[in-house]
């Protein structure tokens, strides 16, 4: 349990904070010859713009002639968070060493143990010296935040190259494009700070956190070729109710996923097995996605539980030539990046398969499917709140 | 494991005897049939030291050797110990063991020839019996004399805390940190294998106790902030809370369940070949059709390359310290459990508590200061 006010930046849904429905991640680099002082001055300016925007002030709507008055917009429509990528440290904008695990993703080599790059993805897609996560309840609010950053960079001649933006949204049905419930088996609210907040190694990030971002493209067509049974075996839940599977029975050459019984008087989504699927002892179920993502089932304060707090947003880039390009902006926060790398790297966790299932498949079990590929990704340090901007200590 | 059957039998009897000395919770002493496998797994790098001192300093100290002060004996406390062997300052070989010293003491008593054979293999040359048993002909000694001689030279016992070459400079034989003994694991198990709940008023609910809460209430069994003890405690308590009977998978020991070779990269960015990893000292039974190993060796098998040419995915750099490789190794205790609701559940309520960093770091800084003075 963490006591006292949190210094975590906005946009992370710990108790007392309102989750937002829309997401935008903006990545940027500093121009080639930028000095550390100039980089930090730019960060102060960008932070100032976003702080004013959050308060309802837009630079273009300030009074400019006698008789004018400032025209405010609705306040508190966005949250913003500033992060520092691996290249901020390797390019020398700070004398501090990069924290453990804060590295550039391999390219063109496979960036994680089991998720390859999508075709055509360029190096450093999803990475930057800095990132800004904008979240809000309306798409236009987060979009406006990105545009205001662009205006600030242009109008003040800041030495910043905005690389790209990635957008996404939360669904109101708590399901993903796969059709299954997603994000329900997450760290419960009282435990989030303990799992997210950096303990002070390095000291400049004490009270801050680390963010991992993976823009995962989903092969929806390939997924839909699987039967419902096969999908349930890979995910580990009943497709309709969302109830976790207790076992997979084998009979007559068929697999029959068996969910935990539903308590009749309680809403499905509030049942213990739904929210925190217990260990089953069934080898097929234990290899499913939801179990691979949390093999230890220990509490968030137990280090080797490798608990990460997930706060992802779906995306649809579009449908072109009859093919949808869609997937998940996987976003996780964790006290140490070691946990992220362990979850994605351990063979019995998500390092051994692209999504779920057993490596040695039995009769009737779904075939090995490369369900996800990576369109962009990066890991970032998210320092605690500070004046004039989070991470200002890196500039000292 | 090709150790003599008489030793394996004696080991199981010894484990059972040690378990019998504890006031075992019902879950461990019930005669219910236990068939389901549970693997309690953690990374081999010492987390408590890292969290108390900072990662960079901790990793450096874990590899330090110098006179009477030994990083391995001081800080490798996750039931796994390693050596990063260097040549010309470059890392060339990484070895790790999870073999309990208690087992090796039995081996020394009952099968001295096997001890010599194994240590010779570890050292890569014929071992000198005098540096193991303090006698050139161990069969001339009594079992007790062999055990005691082995304890002094290989395990640093008897107050001298100086390790002979066959568990240090010449070979990595078995665990030797004082926490990495059978008694420590069993007392932790006995303390944790009972259901523990927290009545958490802040959350207006009852919930299973976390690992750190269990250790805080356990009266000295185990250490918080470690990777191993809190996880073992929490998993066992939860299983007990489900009314499951439990027994350790025989033969008892800590197994190496794998190493994340996907995170050890060639200069071009591809993972290293799996053939560069050698697992040995198999325990003789299997977990989910996988052998249970207790010894690991990582060495580059490519002319002109050594470990210093590789890169770790998580740092982008060559491994500098053994802990960076130990972090990629998973070690585990294997437990067999019964169905749920086989054992009556008598729940103990413990107080909710955050992780008490001050408590679990107490003494680390003082030990470290002494260590750093000794090696400077």
XYZ file of C-alpha atoms in Angstrom:
772
model
C 0.000 0.000 0.000
C 1.324 3.464 -0.842
C 0.385 6.357 1.376
C 0.331 10.031 0.578
C -0.060 11.961 -2.631
C 1.456 10.350 -5.683
C 4.034 12.170 -7.773
C 3.226 10.082 -10.817
C 2.445 12.230 -13.830
C -1.108 12.428 -15.116
C -2.459 9.825 -17.458
C -1.875 6.771 -15.296
C -5.041 5.425 -13.721
C -4.210 5.029 -10.090
C -6.977 5.526 -7.508
C -8.395 9.019 -7.573
C -7.700 9.542 -11.248
C -10.262 9.359 -13.981
C -9.543 6.982 -16.857
C -9.713 8.599 -20.288
C -11.116 7.177 -23.483
C -8.768 8.564 -26.152
C -5.024 8.187 -26.520
C -2.283 9.778 -28.552
C 1.434 9.188 -28.265
C 3.724 11.719 -29.878
C 7.391 10.903 -30.330
C 10.059 13.468 -31.057
C 13.788 13.939 -31.404
C 15.918 16.984 -30.803
C 17.670 18.403 -33.835
C 21.176 17.265 -34.600
C 23.326 19.865 -32.837
C 20.989 20.723 -29.982
C 22.764 21.365 -26.710
C 21.441 19.812 -23.501
C 20.423 23.256 -22.240
C 18.483 23.981 -25.405
C 16.774 20.598 -25.233
C 15.691 21.204 -21.673
C 14.498 24.707 -22.476
C 12.362 23.218 -25.237
C 10.856 20.738 -22.816
C 9.953 23.574 -20.457
C 8.178 25.394 -23.300
C 6.238 22.338 -24.425
C 5.222 21.553 -20.875
C 4.083 25.127 -20.389
C 1.901 24.899 -23.512
C 0.269 21.693 -22.370
C -0.227 22.963 -18.826
C -1.997 26.041 -20.172
C -4.037 23.920 -22.571
C -5.151 21.761 -19.706
C -6.192 24.908 -17.873
C -8.252 25.958 -20.878
C -5.842 28.394 -22.521
C -4.938 28.253 -26.189
C -2.195 30.551 -27.458
C -4.038 31.462 -30.687
C -7.121 32.523 -28.722
C -5.420 35.060 -26.493
C -6.352 38.680 -26.747
C -4.223 40.501 -29.273
C -5.919 43.875 -29.648
C -7.698 46.412 -27.452
C -11.145 45.273 -26.506
C -10.304 41.629 -27.027
C -10.424 39.172 -24.245
C -8.896 35.737 -24.008
C -11.213 33.049 -25.228
C -10.838 30.018 -23.015
C -11.713 26.479 -23.986
C -13.026 23.798 -21.681
C -10.444 22.998 -19.021
C -9.134 19.590 -17.994
C -9.987 17.914 -21.252
C -6.592 16.242 -21.482
C -3.924 14.661 -19.356
C -0.338 14.691 -20.561
C 2.770 12.805 -19.616
C 6.373 13.422 -20.669
C 8.736 10.505 -21.184
C 12.406 10.080 -22.038
C 13.567 7.479 -24.507
C 16.835 5.608 -24.709
C 18.285 8.045 -27.232
C 17.861 10.982 -24.830
C 20.575 9.326 -22.775
C 22.767 7.949 -25.534
C 22.805 11.260 -27.411
C 24.134 13.024 -24.339
C 21.286 15.358 -23.400
C 21.915 14.371 -19.819
C 24.915 13.173 -17.890
C 22.734 10.579 -16.149
C 23.060 6.986 -17.277
C 20.087 5.317 -18.846
C 18.226 3.174 -16.330
C 18.502 -0.574 -16.685
C 16.285 -1.871 -19.434
C 15.838 1.493 -21.150
C 17.233 0.573 -24.534
C 16.396 1.004 -28.176
C 14.471 -1.902 -29.639
C 16.467 -4.128 -31.944
C 15.891 -3.488 -35.673
C 15.747 -5.195 -38.127
C 16.378 -8.092 -35.718
C 13.328 -9.230 -33.774
C 12.663 -6.678 -31.051
C 11.308 -9.132 -28.472
C 11.595 -12.886 -28.099
C 8.351 -13.662 -29.885
C 6.954 -10.583 -31.659
C 8.563 -9.727 -35.007
C 8.402 -6.411 -36.796
C 5.577 -5.936 -39.267
C 6.562 -5.613 -42.903
C 7.966 -2.307 -43.966
C 8.519 -0.890 -40.481
C 11.479 1.465 -40.306
C 14.026 1.576 -37.533
C 13.031 3.556 -34.427
C 9.323 3.390 -35.218
C 7.717 4.315 -31.899
C 10.911 5.693 -30.434
C 12.180 9.151 -29.833
C 14.377 11.196 -27.559
C 11.123 12.093 -25.836
C 7.510 11.093 -25.978
C 4.329 12.754 -24.879
C 1.287 10.681 -24.002
C -1.940 12.624 -24.335
C -5.170 11.160 -23.054
C -8.617 12.683 -22.998
C -12.286 11.944 -23.285
C -12.628 13.198 -26.850
C -10.545 12.532 -29.915
C -10.385 16.210 -30.804
C -9.013 17.085 -27.360
C -5.983 14.819 -27.694
C -5.527 15.792 -31.319
C -5.569 19.427 -30.330
C -2.861 18.719 -27.788
C -0.611 17.313 -30.491
C -1.290 20.255 -32.784
C -0.590 22.759 -30.018
C 2.773 21.084 -29.468
C 3.487 21.436 -33.180
C 2.519 25.116 -33.070
C 4.751 25.726 -30.077
C 7.701 24.111 -31.812
C 7.124 26.174 -34.945
C 6.270 29.492 -33.376
C 9.147 29.501 -30.919
C 11.684 27.844 -33.171
C 12.299 24.967 -30.797
C 14.942 22.456 -31.912
C 12.448 19.574 -31.974
C 11.610 17.201 -34.834
C 8.213 15.649 -34.245
C 8.574 12.107 -35.583
C 5.070 10.724 -35.511
C 1.878 10.224 -33.527
C -0.019 7.071 -32.675
C -3.691 7.204 -31.741
C -6.072 4.851 -30.039
C -9.258 4.518 -28.051
C -10.747 2.642 -25.136
C -13.727 0.478 -25.888
C -16.890 0.644 -23.872
C -17.431 -3.109 -24.010
C -14.043 -3.970 -22.432
C -13.249 -6.211 -25.381
C -10.445 -6.152 -27.917
C -10.536 -6.675 -31.693
C -10.229 -10.385 -30.974
C -13.727 -10.234 -29.541
C -12.634 -11.284 -26.071
C -12.573 -9.329 -22.838
C -9.237 -7.585 -22.487
C -7.506 -5.686 -19.725
C -9.793 -7.111 -17.056
C -7.164 -9.133 -15.254
C -5.061 -6.166 -14.287
C -3.463 -4.962 -11.087
C -6.247 -3.868 -8.751
C -6.382 -0.188 -7.887
C -5.015 -0.295 -4.328
C -1.911 -2.142 -5.535
C -1.107 -0.042 -8.580
C 1.191 2.519 -7.033
C 3.247 -0.187 -5.371
C 3.682 -1.918 -8.697
C 4.308 1.200 -10.757
C 6.411 3.618 -8.711
C 10.162 3.453 -9.096
C 11.879 2.960 -5.746
C 14.808 5.254 -6.412
C 17.291 3.462 -8.611
C 18.128 5.834 -10.242
C 17.313 8.515 -7.716
C 16.111 11.034 -10.326
C 13.230 8.668 -11.106
C 12.131 8.043 -7.512
C 8.341 8.220 -7.505
C 8.262 8.061 -11.283
C 7.761 5.017 -13.440
C 8.635 3.384 -16.768
C 6.404 3.004 -19.770
C 6.552 0.317 -22.406
C 4.729 0.998 -25.671
C 4.087 -1.590 -28.361
C 1.781 -0.871 -31.291
C 0.721 -4.417 -32.067
C -0.890 -5.178 -35.405
C -3.405 -8.000 -35.197
C -3.995 -10.489 -37.993
C -7.748 -10.393 -37.635
C -8.357 -12.459 -40.737
C -6.128 -15.242 -39.454
C -7.787 -15.057 -36.057
C -11.261 -15.397 -37.514
C -10.243 -18.570 -39.329
C -9.908 -20.244 -35.962
C -12.959 -21.807 -34.368
C -14.427 -20.351 -31.208
C -13.007 -23.304 -29.282
C -9.541 -22.698 -30.637
C -9.775 -19.020 -29.830
C -10.879 -19.761 -26.285
C -7.990 -22.179 -25.809
C -5.522 -19.507 -26.924
C -7.020 -16.716 -24.838
C -8.000 -18.688 -21.733
C -11.552 -17.293 -21.433
C -15.047 -18.086 -22.575
C -15.651 -15.823 -25.541
C -19.096 -14.647 -24.604
C -19.173 -14.469 -20.811
C -15.454 -13.722 -20.381
C -15.243 -16.211 -17.554
C -11.797 -17.745 -17.185
C -11.382 -21.361 -18.177
C -11.005 -23.936 -15.431
C -9.934 -26.662 -17.811
C -10.138 -28.046 -21.304
C -11.802 -31.425 -21.559
C -10.893 -33.778 -24.348
C -13.498 -36.154 -25.645
C -14.555 -37.643 -28.947
C -11.653 -35.963 -30.676
C -12.869 -32.544 -29.593
C -11.648 -30.005 -27.121
C -14.275 -28.628 -24.783
C -13.228 -25.534 -22.880
C -14.793 -25.534 -19.429
C -15.143 -22.124 -17.751
C -15.313 -21.697 -14.007
C -18.919 -21.819 -12.896
C -20.611 -18.459 -12.696
C -22.096 -17.510 -9.347
C -25.740 -16.899 -10.224
C -26.357 -13.776 -8.148
C -23.207 -11.927 -9.136
C -22.462 -10.073 -12.361
C -19.967 -12.013 -14.443
C -17.383 -9.256 -14.536
C -17.301 -9.014 -10.755
C -16.659 -12.679 -10.081
C -13.268 -13.617 -8.626
C -12.323 -16.077 -11.350
C -13.154 -13.467 -13.992
C -10.978 -10.743 -12.522
C -8.157 -12.869 -11.111
C -8.122 -16.254 -12.884
C -6.720 -18.856 -10.505
C -4.108 -21.399 -11.407
C -5.801 -24.477 -12.796
C -3.255 -27.268 -13.125
C -4.527 -27.852 -16.675
C -1.545 -27.681 -19.027
C -3.608 -26.349 -21.947
C -5.217 -23.586 -19.908
C -1.927 -22.633 -18.244
C -0.425 -22.038 -21.702
C -3.219 -19.649 -22.711
C -2.567 -15.951 -23.117
C -4.048 -14.739 -19.846
C -2.077 -17.275 -17.839
C 1.179 -16.777 -19.729
C 0.914 -13.074 -18.955
C 0.845 -13.747 -15.216
C 2.501 -17.056 -14.430
C 3.333 -16.414 -10.806
C -0.008 -15.012 -9.624
C 1.702 -13.327 -6.733
C 0.923 -9.825 -5.524
C 2.259 -6.707 -7.139
C 4.741 -6.089 -4.311
C 6.459 -9.456 -4.853
C 9.365 -8.738 -7.194
C 9.408 -12.018 -9.082
C 5.687 -11.713 -9.784
C 6.814 -9.289 -12.524
C 3.541 -7.445 -12.334
C 2.977 -4.705 -14.875
C 0.004 -2.360 -15.012
C -1.544 -2.390 -18.474
C -3.343 0.603 -19.858
C -3.724 -0.086 -23.552
C -5.879 1.433 -26.263
C -7.166 -0.195 -29.445
C -6.581 1.337 -32.836
C -7.879 1.178 -36.385
C -5.583 2.686 -38.965
C -8.096 2.036 -41.702
C -9.401 -0.492 -44.158
C -7.557 -0.444 -47.448
C -8.026 -2.768 -50.378
C -10.385 -4.791 -48.225
C -7.858 -5.325 -45.445
C -8.278 -3.785 -42.017
C -5.128 -2.496 -40.364
C -5.883 -2.580 -36.684
C -4.619 -3.722 -33.335
C -3.638 -2.679 -29.858
C -1.505 0.126 -28.515
C -0.080 -1.944 -25.690
C 0.960 0.436 -22.921
C 2.277 -0.767 -19.595
C 3.677 0.942 -16.537
C 6.050 -0.776 -14.134
C 8.459 0.105 -11.348
C 11.318 -1.528 -13.237
C 11.655 -2.354 -16.915
C 13.048 -5.723 -15.866
C 9.425 -6.820 -15.322
C 8.415 -5.887 -18.870
C 11.381 -7.721 -20.358
C 10.743 -10.775 -18.179
C 7.065 -11.000 -19.156
C 7.926 -10.727 -22.837
C 11.080 -12.834 -22.659
C 10.508 -15.818 -20.383
C 9.726 -18.911 -22.391
C 6.830 -20.041 -20.210
C 5.451 -16.507 -20.147
C 4.978 -14.598 -23.391
C 8.492 -15.169 -24.680
C 7.783 -18.676 -25.851
C 4.854 -17.933 -28.158
C 3.550 -15.038 -30.210
C 0.262 -14.898 -28.322
C -0.757 -18.067 -26.502
C -0.977 -21.823 -26.648
C 1.393 -24.677 -26.050
C 4.616 -25.088 -27.975
C 3.930 -28.823 -28.251
C 0.368 -28.812 -29.427
C -1.911 -31.777 -28.962
C -4.721 -32.952 -31.198
C -7.376 -30.289 -31.684
C -5.320 -27.500 -30.210
C -4.998 -24.398 -32.367
C -2.090 -24.175 -34.801
C 0.809 -21.848 -34.104
C -0.513 -18.504 -35.295
C 1.536 -15.355 -35.665
C -1.289 -13.207 -34.451
C 0.647 -10.032 -33.719
C 3.460 -8.130 -35.343
C 5.003 -4.893 -34.175
C 4.334 -1.669 -36.024
C 6.081 0.564 -33.509
C 7.478 0.366 -30.010
C 9.674 1.932 -27.403
C 10.413 2.088 -23.709
C 10.518 5.347 -21.799
C 11.384 6.689 -18.387
C 8.463 8.661 -16.937
C 9.907 10.863 -14.178
C 7.748 12.159 -11.340
C 6.019 15.530 -11.504
C 8.425 18.419 -11.179
C 8.809 22.082 -11.997
C 9.340 23.396 -14.597
C 8.817 19.954 -16.187
C 9.058 16.275 -15.212
C 12.619 15.112 -15.518
C 14.092 18.576 -14.969
C 16.627 16.921 -12.671
C 18.110 15.254 -15.733
C 19.099 18.690 -16.917
C 20.909 19.706 -13.733
C 21.597 -37.454 -11.651
C 24.221 -40.212 -11.728
C 25.041 -39.960 -8.085
C 24.882 -43.270 -6.267
C 21.404 -44.458 -5.326
C 22.443 -44.770 -1.693
C 23.133 -41.042 -1.601
C 19.840 -40.156 -3.235
C 18.006 -42.346 -0.773
C 19.895 -40.813 2.152
C 19.062 -37.349 0.846
C 15.345 -38.024 0.738
C 15.465 -39.474 4.236
C 17.393 -36.456 5.427
C 14.878 -34.034 3.907
C 11.987 -35.962 5.448
C 13.738 -35.967 8.804
C 14.351 -32.210 8.670
C 10.751 -31.594 7.680
C 9.653 -33.783 10.553
C 11.485 -31.572 13.026
C 9.284 -28.609 12.174
C 5.788 -28.086 13.439
C 4.413 -28.612 10.002
C 1.186 -27.065 8.862
C -1.526 -29.504 7.901
C -0.985 -28.887 4.249
C 2.511 -30.344 4.383
C 1.794 -33.193 6.743
C -1.444 -34.468 5.298
C -1.358 -37.810 3.555
C -3.636 -36.687 0.730
C -2.638 -37.638 -2.798
C -0.760 -34.816 -4.497
C -0.593 -35.029 -8.270
C -0.817 -31.529 -9.717
C 2.456 -29.789 -10.319
C 3.124 -26.226 -9.266
C 6.417 -24.558 -10.149
C 7.447 -21.681 -7.890
C 9.913 -19.772 -10.031
C 12.111 -16.705 -9.638
C 15.155 -15.083 -11.314
C 18.558 -16.007 -9.903
C 19.971 -12.482 -9.493
C 19.847 -11.158 -5.907
C 17.056 -8.603 -5.793
C 17.359 -7.514 -2.163
C 20.943 -6.391 -2.644
C 20.010 -4.510 -5.801
C 17.090 -2.766 -4.179
C 19.069 -1.799 -1.106
C 22.252 -0.642 -2.822
C 21.202 0.181 -6.353
C 21.710 -2.174 -9.236
C 25.107 -0.986 -10.470
C 26.775 -1.164 -7.076
C 25.120 -4.454 -6.159
C 26.135 -6.182 -9.377
C 29.727 -5.072 -8.977
C 29.867 -6.340 -5.397
C 28.300 -9.674 -6.272
C 31.247 -10.440 -8.528
C 33.928 -9.165 -6.186
C 36.542 -11.439 -4.737
C 39.399 -10.511 -2.487
C 40.949 -12.158 0.529
C 38.389 -13.168 3.111
C 35.617 -11.168 1.525
C 33.692 -12.844 -1.216
C 30.752 -11.327 -3.069
C 29.266 -14.698 -3.717
C 29.348 -15.743 -0.078
C 28.050 -12.359 1.017
C 25.356 -11.547 -1.491
C 24.184 -14.476 -3.649
C 21.107 -15.302 -1.601
C 18.449 -16.535 -4.016
C 19.346 -20.246 -3.758
C 21.577 -19.789 -6.791
C 25.245 -18.785 -7.018
C 27.437 -18.096 -9.987
C 30.881 -17.270 -11.247
C 31.717 -15.096 -14.205
C 35.128 -16.314 -15.286
C 37.330 -13.798 -16.987
C 40.437 -14.058 -19.075
C 42.496 -10.979 -19.750
C 39.724 -8.952 -18.143
C 37.080 -10.220 -20.584
C 34.168 -12.440 -19.511
C 34.592 -15.849 -21.093
C 32.411 -18.241 -19.151
C 29.382 -18.056 -16.865
C 28.558 -20.881 -14.498
C 25.701 -21.165 -12.066
C 24.685 -23.771 -9.532
C 21.647 -24.396 -7.365
C 22.995 -27.503 -5.606
C 22.431 -27.354 -1.877
C 25.502 -27.760 0.346
C 23.553 -30.150 2.524
C 23.350 -32.579 -0.386
C 27.044 -32.320 -1.045
C 27.805 -32.992 2.595
C 25.967 -36.310 2.227
C 27.847 -36.983 -0.986
C 31.134 -36.305 0.788
C 30.183 -38.692 3.589
C 29.003 -41.561 1.458
C 30.551 -41.225 -1.991
C 33.917 -39.453 -1.820
C 34.972 -40.948 -5.129
C 31.966 -39.330 -6.770
C 32.867 -35.995 -5.167
C 36.357 -36.185 -6.612
C 35.001 -37.189 -10.000
C 32.534 -34.300 -10.119
C 34.880 -31.632 -8.844
C 37.543 -32.763 -11.291
C 34.988 -32.298 -14.066
C 34.038 -28.846 -12.766
C 37.674 -27.787 -12.471
C 38.666 -29.255 -15.819
C 41.520 -31.215 -14.273
C 42.118 -33.817 -11.601
C 41.124 -32.470 -8.217
C 43.431 -32.667 -5.215
C 41.743 -34.605 -2.450
C 43.673 -32.708 0.221
C 41.931 -29.493 -0.815
C 38.550 -31.207 -0.471
C 38.806 -33.683 2.396
C 42.028 -32.420 4.008
C 43.482 -35.888 3.315
C 44.997 -37.504 0.237
C 42.961 -40.697 0.616
C 39.407 -39.911 1.676
C 38.500 -43.576 2.089
C 40.939 -43.629 4.995
C 38.719 -41.170 6.809
C 35.462 -41.833 8.601
C 32.280 -40.486 7.067
C 32.155 -37.795 9.717
C 35.761 -36.789 9.088
C 35.101 -36.552 5.376
C 32.014 -34.446 5.978
C 33.850 -32.109 8.321
C 36.874 -31.783 6.077
C 34.648 -31.056 3.112
C 32.733 -28.535 5.189
C 35.883 -26.630 6.097
C 37.502 -26.579 2.683
C 34.582 -26.385 0.274
C 31.868 -24.761 2.352
C 34.026 -22.427 4.439
C 32.579 -23.723 7.669
C 34.185 -23.886 11.087
C 34.446 -20.155 11.478
C 37.196 -19.594 8.960
C 34.895 -18.450 6.154
C 37.677 -18.992 3.682
C 36.806 -21.121 0.735
C 39.196 -23.525 -0.826
C 39.825 -23.433 -4.528
C 37.181 -26.014 -5.408
C 34.295 -23.766 -4.506
C 35.910 -20.567 -5.606
C 38.871 -19.927 -7.847
C 39.167 -23.375 -9.437
C 35.582 -24.602 -9.616
C 32.008 -23.815 -8.705
C 30.827 -26.822 -6.730
C 27.739 -25.984 -4.719
C 25.968 -23.220 -2.839
C 27.766 -21.725 0.122
C 25.910 -18.548 1.158
C 24.599 -19.192 4.692
C 21.005 -18.583 3.549
C 21.250 -21.096 0.740
C 20.834 -24.188 2.859
C 18.156 -26.808 3.261
C 17.179 -25.552 6.696
C 16.470 -22.062 5.369
C 14.173 -23.329 2.645
C 12.361 -25.711 4.963
C 11.817 -23.177 7.747
C 10.451 -20.716 5.194
C 8.195 -23.413 3.841
C 6.936 -24.385 7.273
C 6.223 -20.752 8.132
C 4.444 -20.053 4.847
C 2.474 -23.226 4.169
C -0.520 -22.126 6.149
C -3.300 -19.920 4.863
C -2.796 -16.286 5.703
C -5.222 -13.536 5.007
C -5.237 -9.833 5.587
C -8.291 -8.000 6.814
C -7.639 -4.840 4.879
C -9.861 -2.086 6.183
C -8.551 0.350 3.587
C -10.013 -1.842 0.902
C -12.931 -3.104 2.949
C -12.065 -6.658 2.028
C -10.223 -9.757 3.005
C -7.456 -10.775 0.698
C -4.586 -13.270 0.631
C -1.493 -11.949 2.349
C 1.335 -10.830 0.107
C 4.768 -12.379 0.331
C 6.178 -9.456 2.264
C 3.283 -9.539 4.747
C 3.823 -13.243 5.354
C 7.540 -12.775 5.926
C 6.948 -9.842 8.234
C 4.745 -12.108 10.351
C 6.929 -15.213 10.070
C 9.363 -14.502 12.867
C 12.576 -14.587 10.918
C 11.965 -17.200 8.242
C 13.033 -15.705 4.947
C 13.927 -12.195 3.873
C 11.748 -9.638 2.204
C 12.822 -7.820 -0.959
C 14.320 -11.044 -2.304
C 13.050 -12.623 -5.475
C 12.764 -16.036 -3.844
C 11.435 -15.886 -0.314
C 8.381 -13.635 -0.815
C 7.320 -15.573 -3.890
C 7.723 -18.963 -2.215
C 5.871 -17.750 0.847
C 2.998 -16.224 -1.058
C 2.462 -19.102 -3.460
C 2.526 -21.714 -0.707
C 0.166 -19.733 1.507
C -2.296 -19.336 -1.357
C -2.213 -23.032 -2.117
C -2.801 -23.775 1.536
C -5.668 -21.314 1.488
C -7.276 -23.392 -1.243
C -7.253 -26.364 1.101
C -4.617 -28.213 -0.889
C -2.202 -30.713 0.550
C 1.374 -30.278 -0.648
C 4.596 -32.152 -0.926
C 7.904 -31.255 -2.499
C 8.776 -32.956 -5.749
C 11.459 -35.552 -5.094
C 14.397 -35.359 -5.146
C 14.187 -32.131 -3.191
C 16.208 -29.253 -4.509
C 16.186 -25.997 -6.386
C 15.998 -26.522 -10.147
C 17.198 -24.419 -13.037
C 14.147 -24.161 -15.270
C 15.699 -22.132 -18.055
C 17.714 -19.185 -19.269
C 16.392 -16.455 -21.542
C 18.847 -16.937 -24.356
C 16.564 -14.808 -26.534
C 17.894 -11.841 -24.561
C 21.575 -12.673 -25.161
C 22.415 -11.413 -28.632
C 25.145 -11.853 -31.173
C 26.783 -8.688 -32.486
C 24.299 -8.723 -35.375
C 21.277 -8.740 -33.053
C 20.131 -12.363 -33.323
C 19.885 -14.530 -30.213
C 22.858 -16.749 -29.492
C 22.657 -20.436 -30.397
C 21.113 -22.577 -27.698
C 24.066 -24.961 -28.031
C 26.243 -22.470 -26.170
C 24.258 -23.218 -23.023
C 25.004 -26.452 -21.182
C 22.700 -27.702 -18.479
C 23.828 -30.556 -16.260
C 23.437 -32.275 -12.899
C 19.949 -33.454 -13.790
C 17.924 -34.453 -10.749
C 16.567 -37.676 -12.125
C 12.905 -36.777 -12.346
C 11.165 -34.411 -14.729
C 8.792 -31.469 -14.552
C 6.255 -31.487 -17.356
C 8.621 -33.707 -19.360
C 11.533 -31.330 -18.833
C 14.635 -32.514 -16.990
C 15.449 -30.826 -13.711
C 18.923 -29.390 -13.946
C 20.990 -27.862 -11.192
C 24.008 -26.591 -13.009
C 24.399 -24.226 -15.940
C 27.306 -23.157 -18.088
C 27.289 -20.487 -20.798
C 30.282 -20.222 -23.079
C 30.728 -18.965 -26.621
C 31.635 -21.686 -29.082
C 32.842 -19.544 -31.929
C 36.498 -18.772 -32.698
C 37.419 -15.202 -32.024
C 34.370 -14.464 -29.880
C 33.738 -14.529 -26.163
C 30.996 -13.360 -23.826
C 32.395 -9.859 -24.043
C 31.364 -9.704 -27.707
C 27.738 -10.458 -26.988
C 25.034 -7.938 -26.133
C 22.234 -8.108 -23.644
C 18.877 -7.051 -25.029
C 18.054 -5.146 -21.849
C 21.176 -3.029 -21.739
C 22.375 -2.966 -25.319
C 25.830 -3.747 -23.977
C 28.064 -6.717 -23.282
C 27.528 -8.401 -19.929
C 29.745 -6.696 -17.422
C 28.748 -8.609 -14.289
C 27.465 -12.072 -13.579
C 24.250 -10.747 -12.058
C 23.213 -9.457 -15.491
C 23.293 -13.035 -16.744
C 21.884 -14.511 -13.531
C 18.864 -12.252 -14.021
C 18.079 -14.217 -17.174
C 18.158 -17.557 -15.346
C 14.975 -18.872 -13.763
C 15.267 -21.180 -10.771
C 12.424 -22.933 -9.009
C 11.023 -25.150 -6.311
C 8.643 -27.815 -7.554
C 5.647 -28.741 -5.447
C 2.942 -31.328 -5.983
C -0.498 -30.421 -4.710
C -3.779 -32.169 -4.178
C -7.183 -31.054 -5.346
C -8.738 -28.131 -3.576
C -10.515 -28.579 -0.237
C -8.613 -31.697 0.818
C -7.216 -30.152 3.972
C -9.199 -28.126 6.497
C -8.314 -24.472 6.184
C -7.453 -22.689 9.398
C -6.686 -19.169 8.395
C -4.317 -16.876 10.233
C -4.917 -13.172 9.900
C -1.893 -10.937 9.594
C -1.628 -7.190 9.499
C -1.570 -5.348 6.184
C 1.866 -3.957 5.576
C 3.837 -2.246 2.853
C 7.233 -3.581 1.932
C 9.482 -2.457 4.771
C 12.588 -1.510 2.868
C 14.362 -0.250 5.989
C 13.891 -3.501 7.799
C 15.031 -5.708 4.943
C 17.990 -3.489 4.064
C 19.215 -3.341 7.641
C 22.762 -4.463 7.857
C 23.336 -4.495 4.103
C 25.018 -1.124 4.052
C 27.267 -2.015 6.994
C 28.246 -5.324 5.392
C 28.849 -3.536 2.129
C 31.017 -0.854 3.709
C 33.131 -3.521 5.359
C 33.326 -5.368 2.087
C 34.265 -2.334 0.056
C 36.985 -1.398 2.537
C 38.369 -4.890 2.280
C 38.478 -4.888 -1.485
C 39.662 -1.342 -2.059
